[in-house]
Coordinates of C-alpha atoms in Angstrom, one line a residue:
X261 CA -58.6 -28.5 -32.2
X262 CA -56.8 -30.3 -35.0
X263 CA -54.1 -32.7 -34.0
X264 CA -51.8 -31.4 -36.8
X265 CA -52.2 -27.8 -35.8
X266 CA -51.5 -28.6 -32.1
X267 CA -48.4 -30.7 -33.0
X268 CA -47.1 -28.1 -35.4
X269 CA -47.6 -25.5 -32.7
X270 CA -45.6 -27.5 -30.3
X271 CA -43.0 -28.5 -32.9
X272 CA -42.2 -24.8 -33.3
X273 CA -40.9 -24.9 -29.8
X274 CA -38.7 -28.0 -30.4
X275 CA -41.0 -30.7 -29.0
X276 CA -41.4 -32.6 -32.4
X277 CA -42.1 -36.3 -32.2
X278 CA -42.2 -36.1 -28.4
X279 CA -45.2 -33.9 -28.7
X280 CA -47.1 -36.3 -31.0
X281 CA -46.4 -39.3 -28.8
X282 CA -47.8 -37.6 -25.7
X283 CA -50.7 -36.1 -27.6
X284 CA -51.9 -39.7 -28.5
X285 CA -52.5 -40.3 -24.8
X286 CA -54.9 -37.5 -24.5
X287 CA -56.7 -37.3 -27.8
X288 CA -59.7 -39.7 -27.2
X289 CA -60.5 -38.6 -23.6
X290 CA -64.2 -38.0 -22.5
X291 CA -66.1 -34.8 -22.5
X292 CA -64.2 -33.3 -19.5
X293 CA -61.0 -33.6 -21.3
X294 CA -62.7 -32.1 -24.4
X295 CA -63.5 -29.0 -22.4
X296 CA -59.9 -29.0 -21.1
X297 CA -58.6 -29.2 -24.7
X298 CA -60.8 -26.3 -25.8
X299 CA -59.5 -24.1 -23.1
X300 CA -55.9 -25.0 -24.0
X301 CA -56.7 -24.3 -27.6
X302 CA -58.1 -20.9 -26.8
X303 CA -55.0 -19.8 -24.9
X304 CA -52.6 -21.3 -27.5
X305 CA -54.4 -19.2 -30.2
X306 CA -54.1 -16.2 -28.0
X307 CA -50.4 -16.9 -27.6
X308 CA -49.8 -17.5 -31.3
X309 CA -51.7 -14.4 -32.4
X310 CA -49.8 -12.2 -30.1
X311 CA -46.5 -13.7 -31.0
X312 CA -47.3 -13.3 -34.7
X313 CA -48.2 -9.7 -34.3
X314 CA -45.1 -9.0 -32.2
X315 CA -42.8 -10.7 -34.7
X316 CA -44.4 -8.8 -37.5
X317 CA -44.0 -5.5 -35.7
X318 CA -40.3 -6.3 -34.9
X319 CA -39.6 -7.3 -38.5
X320 CA -41.2 -4.2 -39.8
X321 CA -39.3 -2.0 -37.4
X322 CA -35.9 -3.7 -38.3
X323 CA -36.5 -3.4 -42.1
X324 CA -37.5 0.2 -41.8
X325 CA -34.9 1.3 -39.2
X326 CA -33.8 4.4 -41.1
X327 CA -37.4 5.5 -41.5
X328 CA -38.1 5.0 -37.8
X329 CA -35.0 7.1 -37.0
X330 CA -36.7 10.0 -38.6
X331 CA -40.1 9.5 -36.8
X332 CA -41.1 11.9 -34.2
X333 CA -41.3 10.9 -30.6
X334 CA -45.0 10.3 -30.7
X335 CA -44.7 7.7 -33.5
X336 CA -41.9 6.0 -31.8
X337 CA -43.9 5.9 -28.6
X338 CA -46.8 4.3 -30.4
X339 CA -44.6 1.5 -31.8
X340 CA -43.2 0.9 -28.3
X341 CA -46.7 0.8 -26.9
X342 CA -47.8 -1.8 -29.5
X343 CA -44.8 -4.0 -28.7
X344 CA -45.6 -3.8 -25.0
X345 CA -49.3 -4.7 -25.7
X346 CA -48.4 -7.9 -27.6
X347 CA -45.9 -8.9 -25.0
X348 CA -48.5 -8.5 -22.3
X349 CA -50.9 -10.7 -24.4
X350 CA -48.3 -13.4 -24.7
X351 CA -47.8 -13.3 -21.0
X352 CA -51.6 -13.5 -20.4
X353 CA -51.8 -16.5 -22.7
X354 CA -49.1 -18.3 -20.7
X355 CA -50.8 -17.4 -17.5
X356 CA -54.1 -18.7 -19.0
X357 CA -52.5 -22.0 -19.9
X358 CA -51.1 -22.3 -16.4
X359 CA -54.5 -21.7 -14.8
X360 CA -56.2 -24.3 -17.1
X361 CA -53.6 -26.9 -16.4
X362 CA -53.8 -26.3 -12.6
X363 CA -57.6 -26.4 -12.7
X364 CA -57.9 -29.7 -14.6
X365 CA -55.0 -31.3 -12.9
X366 CA -57.2 -31.7 -9.8
X367 CA -60.1 -33.1 -11.7
X368 CA -58.4 -35.3 -14.3
X369 CA -55.2 -36.1 -12.3
X370 CA -51.6 -35.4 -12.9
X371 CA -51.0 -38.0 -15.6
X372 CA -53.8 -36.8 -17.9
X373 CA -52.6 -33.3 -18.0
X374 CA -48.8 -34.1 -18.1
X375 CA -48.5 -33.3 -21.8
X376 CA -50.1 -29.8 -21.4
X377 CA -47.9 -29.3 -18.2
X378 CA -44.8 -30.1 -20.3
X379 CA -46.0 -27.7 -23.0
X380 CA -46.5 -25.0 -20.5
X381 CA -43.1 -25.5 -19.0
X382 CA -41.5 -25.4 -22.4
X383 CA -43.3 -22.1 -23.2
X384 CA -42.2 -20.6 -19.9
X385 CA -38.6 -21.6 -20.4
X386 CA -38.6 -20.4 -23.9
X387 CA -40.0 -17.0 -22.8
X388 CA -37.3 -16.7 -20.1
X389 CA -34.6 -17.7 -22.6
X390 CA -35.9 -15.2 -25.1
X391 CA -35.9 -12.4 -22.5
X392 CA -32.4 -13.2 -21.4
X393 CA -31.2 -13.3 -25.0
X394 CA -32.9 -10.0 -25.8
X395 CA -31.1 -8.5 -22.7
X396 CA -27.7 -9.9 -23.6
X397 CA -27.9 -9.1 -27.3
X398 CA -28.1 -5.4 -26.5
X399 CA -24.5 -5.5 -25.3
X400 CA -23.2 -6.7 -28.7
X401 CA -21.1 -6.0 -30.6
X402 CA -19.0 -5.5 -27.4
X403 CA -15.8 -3.3 -27.5
X404 CA -13.3 -4.5 -24.9
X405 CA -10.0 -3.2 -23.6
X406 CA -9.6 0.0 -25.6
X407 CA -6.1 1.1 -24.8
X408 CA -3.1 3.0 -26.3
X409 CA 0.7 2.6 -26.1
X410 CA 3.5 5.0 -27.1
X411 CA 5.5 3.7 -30.0
X412 CA 8.2 6.4 -30.4
X413 CA 9.4 8.5 -27.5
X414 CA 12.3 10.9 -27.6
X415 CA 13.3 12.7 -24.4
X416 CA 9.8 12.2 -22.9
X417 CA 7.9 13.4 -26.0
X418 CA 5.6 10.9 -27.6
X419 CA 5.8 11.2 -31.4
X420 CA 3.9 8.0 -32.4
X421 CA 1.3 5.9 -30.6
X422 CA -0.8 2.7 -31.3
X423 CA -4.4 2.0 -30.3
X424 CA -5.7 -1.5 -29.6
X425 CA -9.1 -3.0 -28.7
X426 CA -11.0 -6.2 -29.0
X427 CA -14.6 -6.7 -30.3
X428 CA -16.9 -9.6 -29.5
X429 CA -19.9 -10.1 -31.9
X430 CA -21.5 -13.6 -31.4
X431 CA -24.8 -12.8 -33.0
X432 CA -23.9 -10.9 -36.2
X433 CA -20.8 -10.4 -38.3
X434 CA -19.0 -7.1 -38.1
X435 CA -19.3 -4.8 -41.1
X436 CA -17.4 -1.6 -40.2
X437 CA -14.5 -0.7 -37.8
X438 CA -13.3 2.9 -37.4
X439 CA -10.6 4.3 -35.0
X440 CA -10.3 8.0 -34.7
X441 CA -7.8 10.3 -33.0
X442 CA -9.1 13.7 -31.9
X443 CA -6.8 16.5 -30.7
X444 CA -8.5 18.2 -27.8
X445 CA -9.1 21.9 -28.2
X446 CA -9.2 24.4 -25.3
X447 CA -11.3 27.4 -26.5
X448 CA -12.0 28.2 -22.8
X449 CA -8.6 29.8 -22.7
X450 CA -10.1 32.5 -24.9
X451 CA -13.5 32.8 -23.3
X452 CA -12.5 32.4 -19.7
X453 CA -8.8 33.5 -19.5
X454 CA -8.9 36.1 -22.2
X455 CA -6.2 34.5 -24.4
X456 CA -5.8 36.3 -27.7
X457 CA -7.4 34.5 -30.7
X458 CA -4.2 35.1 -32.7
X459 CA -2.1 33.5 -30.0
X460 CA -4.2 30.4 -29.7
X461 CA -2.4 28.4 -32.3
X462 CA 0.9 29.4 -30.9
X463 CA 0.0 27.8 -27.6
X464 CA -2.1 24.9 -29.1
X465 CA -0.6 23.9 -32.5
X466 CA -3.0 23.1 -35.2
X467 CA -3.5 19.4 -35.8
X468 CA -6.1 17.5 -37.9
X469 CA -8.5 14.7 -36.8
X470 CA -7.2 11.4 -38.1
X471 CA -9.2 8.2 -38.7
X472 CA -8.4 4.7 -39.7
X473 CA -10.9 2.3 -41.2
X474 CA -10.3 -1.5 -40.9
X475 CA -12.1 -4.3 -42.7
X476 CA -13.1 -7.0 -40.2
X477 CA -12.6 -10.7 -40.8
X478 CA -16.2 -11.6 -39.8
X479 CA -15.3 -13.8 -36.8
X480 CA -16.9 -13.7 -33.4
X481 CA -13.9 -12.3 -31.5
X482 CA -11.3 -10.1 -33.2
X483 CA -8.6 -7.7 -32.1
X484 CA -8.0 -4.4 -34.0
X485 CA -5.1 -1.9 -33.9
X486 CA -4.0 1.2 -35.6
X487 CA -0.9 3.6 -35.5
X488 CA -0.9 7.4 -35.4
X489 CA 2.4 9.0 -36.2
X490 CA 4.1 12.4 -35.9
X491 CA 1.9 13.9 -33.2
X492 CA 2.4 17.6 -32.6
X493 CA 1.6 17.3 -28.9
X494 CA 1.0 20.2 -26.5
X495 CA -2.5 18.9 -25.6
X496 CA -4.6 15.9 -24.7
X497 CA -6.1 13.5 -27.3
X498 CA -9.3 11.5 -27.4
X499 CA -9.4 8.1 -29.1
X500 CA -12.7 6.7 -30.3
X501 CA -13.6 3.2 -31.5
X502 CA -16.7 2.7 -33.5
X503 CA -18.0 -0.7 -34.7
X504 CA -21.1 -1.7 -36.7
X505 CA -22.4 -5.2 -37.4
X506 CA -24.5 -6.6 -40.3
X507 CA -27.8 -6.0 -38.4
X508 CA -27.0 -2.3 -38.3
X509 CA -26.2 -2.2 -34.6
X510 CA -23.5 0.3 -33.7
X511 CA -21.3 0.6 -30.6
X512 CA -18.9 3.4 -29.6
X513 CA -16.2 3.7 -27.0
X514 CA -13.8 6.6 -26.2
X515 CA -10.6 7.0 -24.2
X516 CA -8.8 10.2 -23.3
X517 CA -5.0 10.3 -23.6
X518 CA -3.3 12.5 -21.0
X519 CA -1.4 15.6 -22.0
X520 CA 1.3 14.8 -24.6
X521 CA 4.4 17.1 -24.6
X522 CA 5.0 19.5 -27.4
X523 CA 8.7 19.9 -26.6
X524 CA 11.2 17.2 -25.8
X525 CA 12.3 17.3 -22.2
X526 CA 15.9 18.5 -22.4
X527 CA 16.3 19.6 -18.8
X528 CA 18.1 16.4 -17.8
X529 CA 20.7 16.8 -20.5
X530 CA 22.0 20.1 -19.2
X531 CA 25.3 20.3 -17.3
X532 CA 23.7 23.0 -15.2
X533 CA 20.7 22.5 -12.8
X534 CA 18.3 25.3 -13.6
X535 CA 15.5 26.2 -11.3
X536 CA 12.8 28.9 -11.3
X537 CA 10.6 30.5 -8.7
X538 CA 7.0 29.5 -9.3
X539 CA 3.8 31.3 -8.1
X540 CA 0.7 29.2 -7.9
X541 CA -1.6 32.0 -6.7
X542 CA -3.5 33.0 -9.9
X543 CA -7.1 32.6 -11.0
X544 CA -9.3 34.9 -13.2
X545 CA -10.7 36.5 -10.0
X546 CA -7.5 36.3 -7.9
X547 CA -4.2 38.2 -8.0
X548 CA -4.5 39.3 -11.7
X549 CA -6.7 42.2 -10.6
X550 CA -3.9 43.5 -8.2
X551 CA -2.0 44.7 -11.3
X552 CA 0.9 43.6 -13.5
X553 CA 2.9 44.6 -16.5
X554 CA 2.8 42.7 -19.8
X555 CA 0.3 40.2 -21.2
X556 CA 0.5 36.5 -20.5
X557 CA 0.4 34.3 -23.6
X558 CA -2.1 32.0 -21.7
X559 CA -4.3 34.9 -20.7
X560 CA -5.2 35.5 -17.1
X561 CA -5.1 31.9 -16.2
X562 CA -6.0 29.7 -13.3
X563 CA -3.0 28.2 -11.5
X564 CA -5.1 25.1 -10.7
X565 CA -6.0 24.4 -14.3
X566 CA -4.4 21.1 -15.3
X567 CA -3.7 22.3 -18.9
X568 CA -2.1 25.5 -17.6
X569 CA 0.1 23.4 -15.3
X570 CA 1.0 21.0 -18.1
X571 CA 1.8 23.9 -20.4
X572 CA 4.2 25.4 -17.8
X573 CA 6.0 22.1 -17.2
X574 CA 6.1 21.3 -20.9
X575 CA 7.6 24.8 -21.7
X576 CA 10.1 25.0 -18.9
X577 CA 11.5 21.4 -19.2
X578 CA 11.5 21.7 -23.0
X579 CA 14.0 24.6 -22.6
X580 CA 16.2 23.5 -19.8
X581 CA 14.5 24.3 -16.4
X582 CA 14.2 21.2 -14.3
X583 CA 13.1 22.6 -10.8
X584 CA 10.3 24.8 -9.5
X585 CA 10.7 26.3 -6.1
X586 CA 7.0 27.0 -5.4
X587 CA 5.7 29.9 -3.3
X588 CA 4.0 28.5 -0.2
X589 CA 1.9 30.5 2.2
X590 CA 0.8 28.0 4.9
X591 CA -1.4 24.9 5.3
X592 CA -4.6 24.9 3.4
X593 CA -3.8 28.3 1.8
X594 CA -4.8 28.9 -1.8
X595 CA -1.2 28.2 -2.8
X596 CA -1.0 25.0 -0.7
X597 CA -4.1 23.6 -2.5
X598 CA -2.7 24.7 -5.9
X599 CA 0.6 22.9 -5.2
X600 CA -1.4 19.7 -4.6
X601 CA -3.1 20.2 -8.0
X602 CA 0.3 20.7 -9.5
X603 CA 1.5 17.4 -8.1
X604 CA -1.6 15.5 -9.4
X605 CA -0.9 16.5 -13.0
X606 CA 0.6 13.6 -14.9
X607 CA 3.4 15.8 -16.3
X608 CA 4.6 16.6 -12.8
X609 CA 6.8 13.5 -13.1
X610 CA 8.9 15.5 -15.6
X611 CA 10.0 18.2 -13.1
X612 CA 11.2 18.5 -9.5
X613 CA 9.2 20.6 -7.1
X614 CA 10.4 22.2 -3.9
X615 CA 8.9 24.6 -1.4
X616 CA 9.8 28.3 -1.3
X617 CA 8.8 29.2 2.3
X618 CA 7.2 32.7 2.3
X619 CA 8.6 33.9 5.7
X620 CA 6.8 37.3 5.6
X621 CA 3.5 35.5 4.9
X622 CA 4.0 33.1 7.8
X623 CA 6.1 34.7 10.5
X624 CA 5.7 37.9 12.5
X625 CA 8.0 40.7 11.4
X626 CA 8.8 43.9 13.3
X627 CA 10.8 46.8 11.8
X628 CA 11.8 44.6 8.8
X629 CA 13.2 41.9 11.0
X630 CA 11.9 38.4 11.9
X631 CA 12.9 37.4 15.4
X632 CA 13.4 33.6 15.7
X633 CA 13.6 33.9 19.5
X634 CA 9.9 34.8 19.4
X635 CA 8.1 31.7 20.7
X636 CA 5.2 32.2 18.3
X637 CA 7.5 32.4 15.3
X638 CA 9.4 29.3 16.4
X639 CA 6.2 27.3 16.9
X640 CA 4.8 28.4 13.5
X641 CA 8.0 27.5 11.8
X642 CA 8.2 24.0 13.5
X643 CA 4.5 23.3 12.8
X644 CA 4.8 24.4 9.2
X645 CA 7.8 22.2 8.5
X646 CA 6.0 19.2 10.1
X647 CA 3.1 19.8 7.8
X648 CA 5.4 20.1 4.8
X649 CA 7.3 16.9 5.7
X650 CA 4.1 14.9 6.1
X651 CA 2.4 16.4 3.0
X652 CA 5.1 16.8 0.4
X653 CA 8.5 15.4 1.2
X654 CA 7.6 11.8 0.3
X655 CA 6.1 12.7 -3.1
X656 CA 8.1 11.3 -6.1
X657 CA 8.5 14.7 -7.7
X658 CA 9.8 16.5 -4.6
X659 CA 13.2 18.2 -5.1
X660 CA 16.0 16.7 -3.1
X661 CA 19.7 17.4 -2.5
X662 CA 20.7 14.7 0.0
X663 CA 17.4 15.5 1.6
X664 CA 14.2 17.5 0.8
X665 CA 15.0 21.1 -0.3
X666 CA 13.2 24.1 1.2
X667 CA 14.1 27.7 0.2
X668 CA 13.6 30.4 2.9
X669 CA 12.6 33.7 1.5
X670 CA 14.3 36.8 3.1
X671 CA 16.3 34.7 5.5
X672 CA 18.7 37.6 5.6
X673 CA 16.2 39.5 7.9
X674 CA 16.2 36.8 10.6
X675 CA 17.5 37.8 14.0
X676 CA 17.9 36.1 17.3
X677 CA 19.5 32.7 17.9
X678 CA 19.3 31.6 14.2
X679 CA 21.6 28.6 14.5
X680 CA 19.7 27.2 17.5
X681 CA 16.3 27.6 15.8
X682 CA 17.5 26.0 12.6
X683 CA 19.1 23.2 14.4
X684 CA 15.9 22.5 16.4
X685 CA 14.0 22.6 13.1
X686 CA 16.4 20.0 11.6
X687 CA 16.1 17.7 14.6
X688 CA 12.3 17.8 14.6
X689 CA 12.1 16.9 10.9
X690 CA 14.8 14.2 11.4
X691 CA 12.3 12.5 13.7
X692 CA 10.2 12.0 10.5
X693 CA 13.3 10.5 8.8
X694 CA 14.1 13.5 6.7
X695 CA 17.4 15.4 6.6
X696 CA 16.5 18.9 5.5
X697 CA 18.5 20.8 2.8
X698 CA 17.8 24.4 3.5
X699 CA 18.6 27.2 1.0
X700 CA 18.6 30.7 2.7
X701 CA 17.8 33.8 0.7
X702 CA 20.8 35.5 2.2
X703 CA 22.8 37.0 -0.6
X704 CA 22.4 40.8 -1.1
X705 CA 24.4 43.9 -1.4
X706 CA 25.9 44.0 2.1
X707 CA 29.3 42.7 3.0
X708 CA 29.1 38.9 3.4
X709 CA 31.0 39.2 6.7
X710 CA 28.0 41.0 8.2
X711 CA 25.8 38.0 7.4
X712 CA 28.3 35.5 8.6
X713 CA 27.9 36.9 12.0
X714 CA 24.2 36.2 11.6
X715 CA 24.8 32.4 11.3
X716 CA 24.6 31.8 7.6
X717 CA 26.5 28.6 8.2
X718 CA 23.2 27.2 9.6
X719 CA 22.1 26.7 5.9
X720 CA 23.1 24.1 3.4
X721 CA 23.3 26.7 0.6
X722 CA 22.7 30.4 0.2
X723 CA 21.2 32.3 -2.7
X724 CA 19.8 35.7 -3.8
X725 CA 16.1 35.7 -4.6
X726 CA 16.4 39.1 -6.2
X727 CA 19.4 41.5 -6.4
X728 CA 17.2 44.5 -7.3
X729 CA 17.9 47.6 -5.2
X730 CA 16.9 51.2 -5.0
X731 CA 20.5 52.4 -5.2
X732 CA 20.9 54.2 -8.5
X733 CA 24.6 53.7 -8.8
X734 CA 24.2 49.9 -8.5
X735 CA 21.3 49.8 -11.0
X736 CA 23.2 51.9 -13.6
X737 CA 25.9 49.2 -13.8
X738 CA 23.8 46.3 -12.6
X739 CA 25.4 43.4 -14.4
X740 CA 29.0 44.4 -13.5
X741 CA 28.0 45.0 -9.8
X742 CA 26.1 41.7 -9.6
X743 CA 29.2 39.8 -10.9
X744 CA 31.4 41.4 -8.3
X745 CA 29.0 40.7 -5.5
X746 CA 28.5 37.1 -6.5
X747 CA 32.3 36.5 -6.4
X748 CA 32.4 37.8 -2.8
X749 CA 29.5 35.7 -1.7
X750 CA 30.8 32.6 -3.4
X751 CA 34.1 32.9 -1.6
X752 CA 32.4 33.4 1.7
X753 CA 30.2 30.3 1.1
X754 CA 33.3 28.2 0.1
X755 CA 35.0 29.2 3.4
X756 CA 32.0 28.0 5.4
X757 CA 31.7 24.8 3.2
X758 CA 28.1 25.6 2.2
X759 CA 26.7 25.8 -1.3
X760 CA 26.2 29.0 -3.4
X761 CA 23.4 29.3 -5.9
X762 CA 23.5 32.4 -8.1
X763 CA 20.3 33.7 -9.6
X764 CA 19.4 35.4 -12.9
X765 CA 16.9 38.3 -13.1
X766 CA 15.5 39.7 -16.4
X767 CA 14.5 43.0 -14.8
X768 CA 12.3 44.4 -12.1
X769 CA 9.3 46.8 -12.0
X770 CA 6.6 46.6 -9.3
X771 CA 4.9 49.9 -10.1
X772 CA 1.7 48.1 -11.1
X773 CA 1.2 47.0 -7.5
X774 CA 3.1 49.4 -5.3
X775 CA 5.1 52.6 -5.3
X776 CA 8.6 53.7 -4.1
X777 CA 10.9 51.3 -5.9
X778 CA 13.1 52.2 -8.9
X779 CA 12.5 50.0 -11.9
X780 CA 15.3 47.9 -13.4
X781 CA 14.4 47.8 -17.2
X782 CA 13.5 44.3 -18.3
X783 CA 14.7 42.8 -21.6
X784 CA 16.1 39.6 -23.2
X785 CA 19.6 40.9 -23.5
X786 CA 19.8 41.7 -19.8
X787 CA 18.5 38.2 -19.0
X788 CA 21.1 36.6 -21.2
X789 CA 23.9 38.6 -19.5
X790 CA 22.5 37.6 -16.1
X791 CA 22.6 33.9 -17.0
X792 CA 26.2 34.2 -18.1
X793 CA 27.2 35.9 -14.8
X794 CA 25.4 33.1 -12.9
X795 CA 27.2 30.4 -14.9
X796 CA 30.5 32.0 -14.2
X797 CA 29.7 31.9 -10.5
X798 CA 28.5 28.3 -10.3
X799 CA 29.2 26.2 -7.2
X800 CA 31.4 23.3 -8.3
X801 CA 29.3 20.8 -6.4
X802 CA 25.7 22.1 -6.7
X803 CA 26.1 23.6 -10.2
X804 CA 22.7 25.2 -9.8
X805 CA 21.2 28.5 -11.0
X806 CA 17.8 30.0 -9.9
X807 CA 15.8 32.2 -12.2
X808 CA 13.7 35.0 -10.6
X809 CA 11.1 34.2 -11.8
X810 CA 8.9 32.0 -13.9
X811 CA 5.7 33.9 -13.3
X812 CA 5.9 36.7 -10.8
X813 CA 3.9 39.1 -13.0
X814 CA 3.3 41.7 -10.3
X815 CA 7.0 42.5 -10.1
X816 CA 7.7 42.1 -13.9
X817 CA 10.4 39.4 -13.3
X818 CA 8.6 36.7 -15.2
X819 CA 10.2 34.7 -18.1
X820 CA 7.0 32.9 -18.8
X821 CA 5.9 33.5 -22.5
X822 CA 4.0 36.7 -23.0
X823 CA 2.2 38.3 -26.0
X824 CA 5.1 40.7 -26.3
X825 CA 8.2 38.5 -26.0
X826 CA 6.6 35.1 -26.9
X827 CA 9.2 32.4 -26.2
X828 CA 12.3 34.6 -26.3
X829 CA 13.3 34.2 -22.7
X830 CA 12.9 30.4 -22.9
X831 CA 15.2 30.3 -26.0
X832 CA 17.9 32.2 -24.1
X833 CA 17.6 29.6 -21.2
X834 CA 18.0 26.7 -23.7
X835 CA 21.0 28.5 -25.3
X836 CA 22.5 28.9 -21.8
X837 CA 22.5 25.1 -21.3

């Protein structure tokens, strides 16, 4: 083996003059050392040949990257197999060197093989360093801390936002940076919920994909940012960051932006607190099949779908409604689980949510009366409210008037010792540090004096869920009769020093699900008149109106956008503010 060749070989690993100096000590050794050098030379040639082939293969692959991208899987597999073969040969050469050094160390002594031992150590260290570098280099260029911030917000609606991220690229300079904002589309509303194709853009406004390209400075660590203005909203967005360096390596990161409002939240600017009854019981295979009148703009939706929930909150708060009293049918019921999904939705922070306790679904009724002296009924009531207190009352979005609000459906059909039962209920919940604010569905067509004798003073406020009746004379002059009855009930409430909450009804027709009730024709004009009557009957302290309902489609009392009326009912609510 030529001295120059050996020294050059070692110099390629950074040994330089140190290699030459040590080699002098071993060059003129006897025959045994000659055999030793021949073995060393053999393994070094094996190592060099394998390394040369591997480097050649890698260089060829890098220079023909675009061609390789078009290769079929078999060709790519062949290239990978060759690389593996040469790496294995390099490993074999190092192992051969190790065995040779160990074998002759015993015969020649440690000192005489120290140079080759040093060489072997350098080779092994370089191999490990190279492997580590290969592993690390796959992570670069590295995109870090991709984030977004709102830049322009008006009444809770984000109009402009900025995107920021950092890129680390220690091995190669950056060549291209691109930031893109994608508006999310929800075609499953058409395929799963049956939304009309022509209504899709009414629900999800058209918006283009927008991209910003930035020229990098070519430094190892650089921060990039871009602004996107005049967002339409009414959907989620996806941000993507794509970077490419001079070696052709590309990296990609994405981030989803939660639902951005389409409408500004104007509910807090109203001088009237407007609530609506909300029914979370729908899914494509649930409730819709029972029957309903009209056609929901969202299709036959799922009440647990986060985009459905976000749309509802966006629409109602964008037109003046700030409270949902949500129909509740017991612990772990479908509705109970749906309410939990509602509260998980990021937009739930924009609305207050209270419980509307479905008495007929929870308590035993006999001959259209619910006896609160019945021990089973009392126990269910107490257990249910304990569950509500522990599950919902402490959530940030829960609706409170002095304390957590719960509405009691058809409280007017309670009998027995109502005051005692309600007082016991209050005391039980007070142990959990909550002072209940109870709204009884008491107001109806009978004389208020009749209900006063049934302990309506046990409630903090009274309201009518629905003033519909089967008395034709009342229906024929419905608005005038409602106005007169509200005046009577408001006066009675004032005498008892409890609140009065009038309601507004757009109409009533339950013939799609049951028979026997007379319809009250539904239309936008009637609803506007009902809102005016409710406004004229406002409690001076509570100043609250309830709308029956947001989405009770079975009874045709909904004001949720439909294919027929679109947003007309919501426009009337906003006008009423």
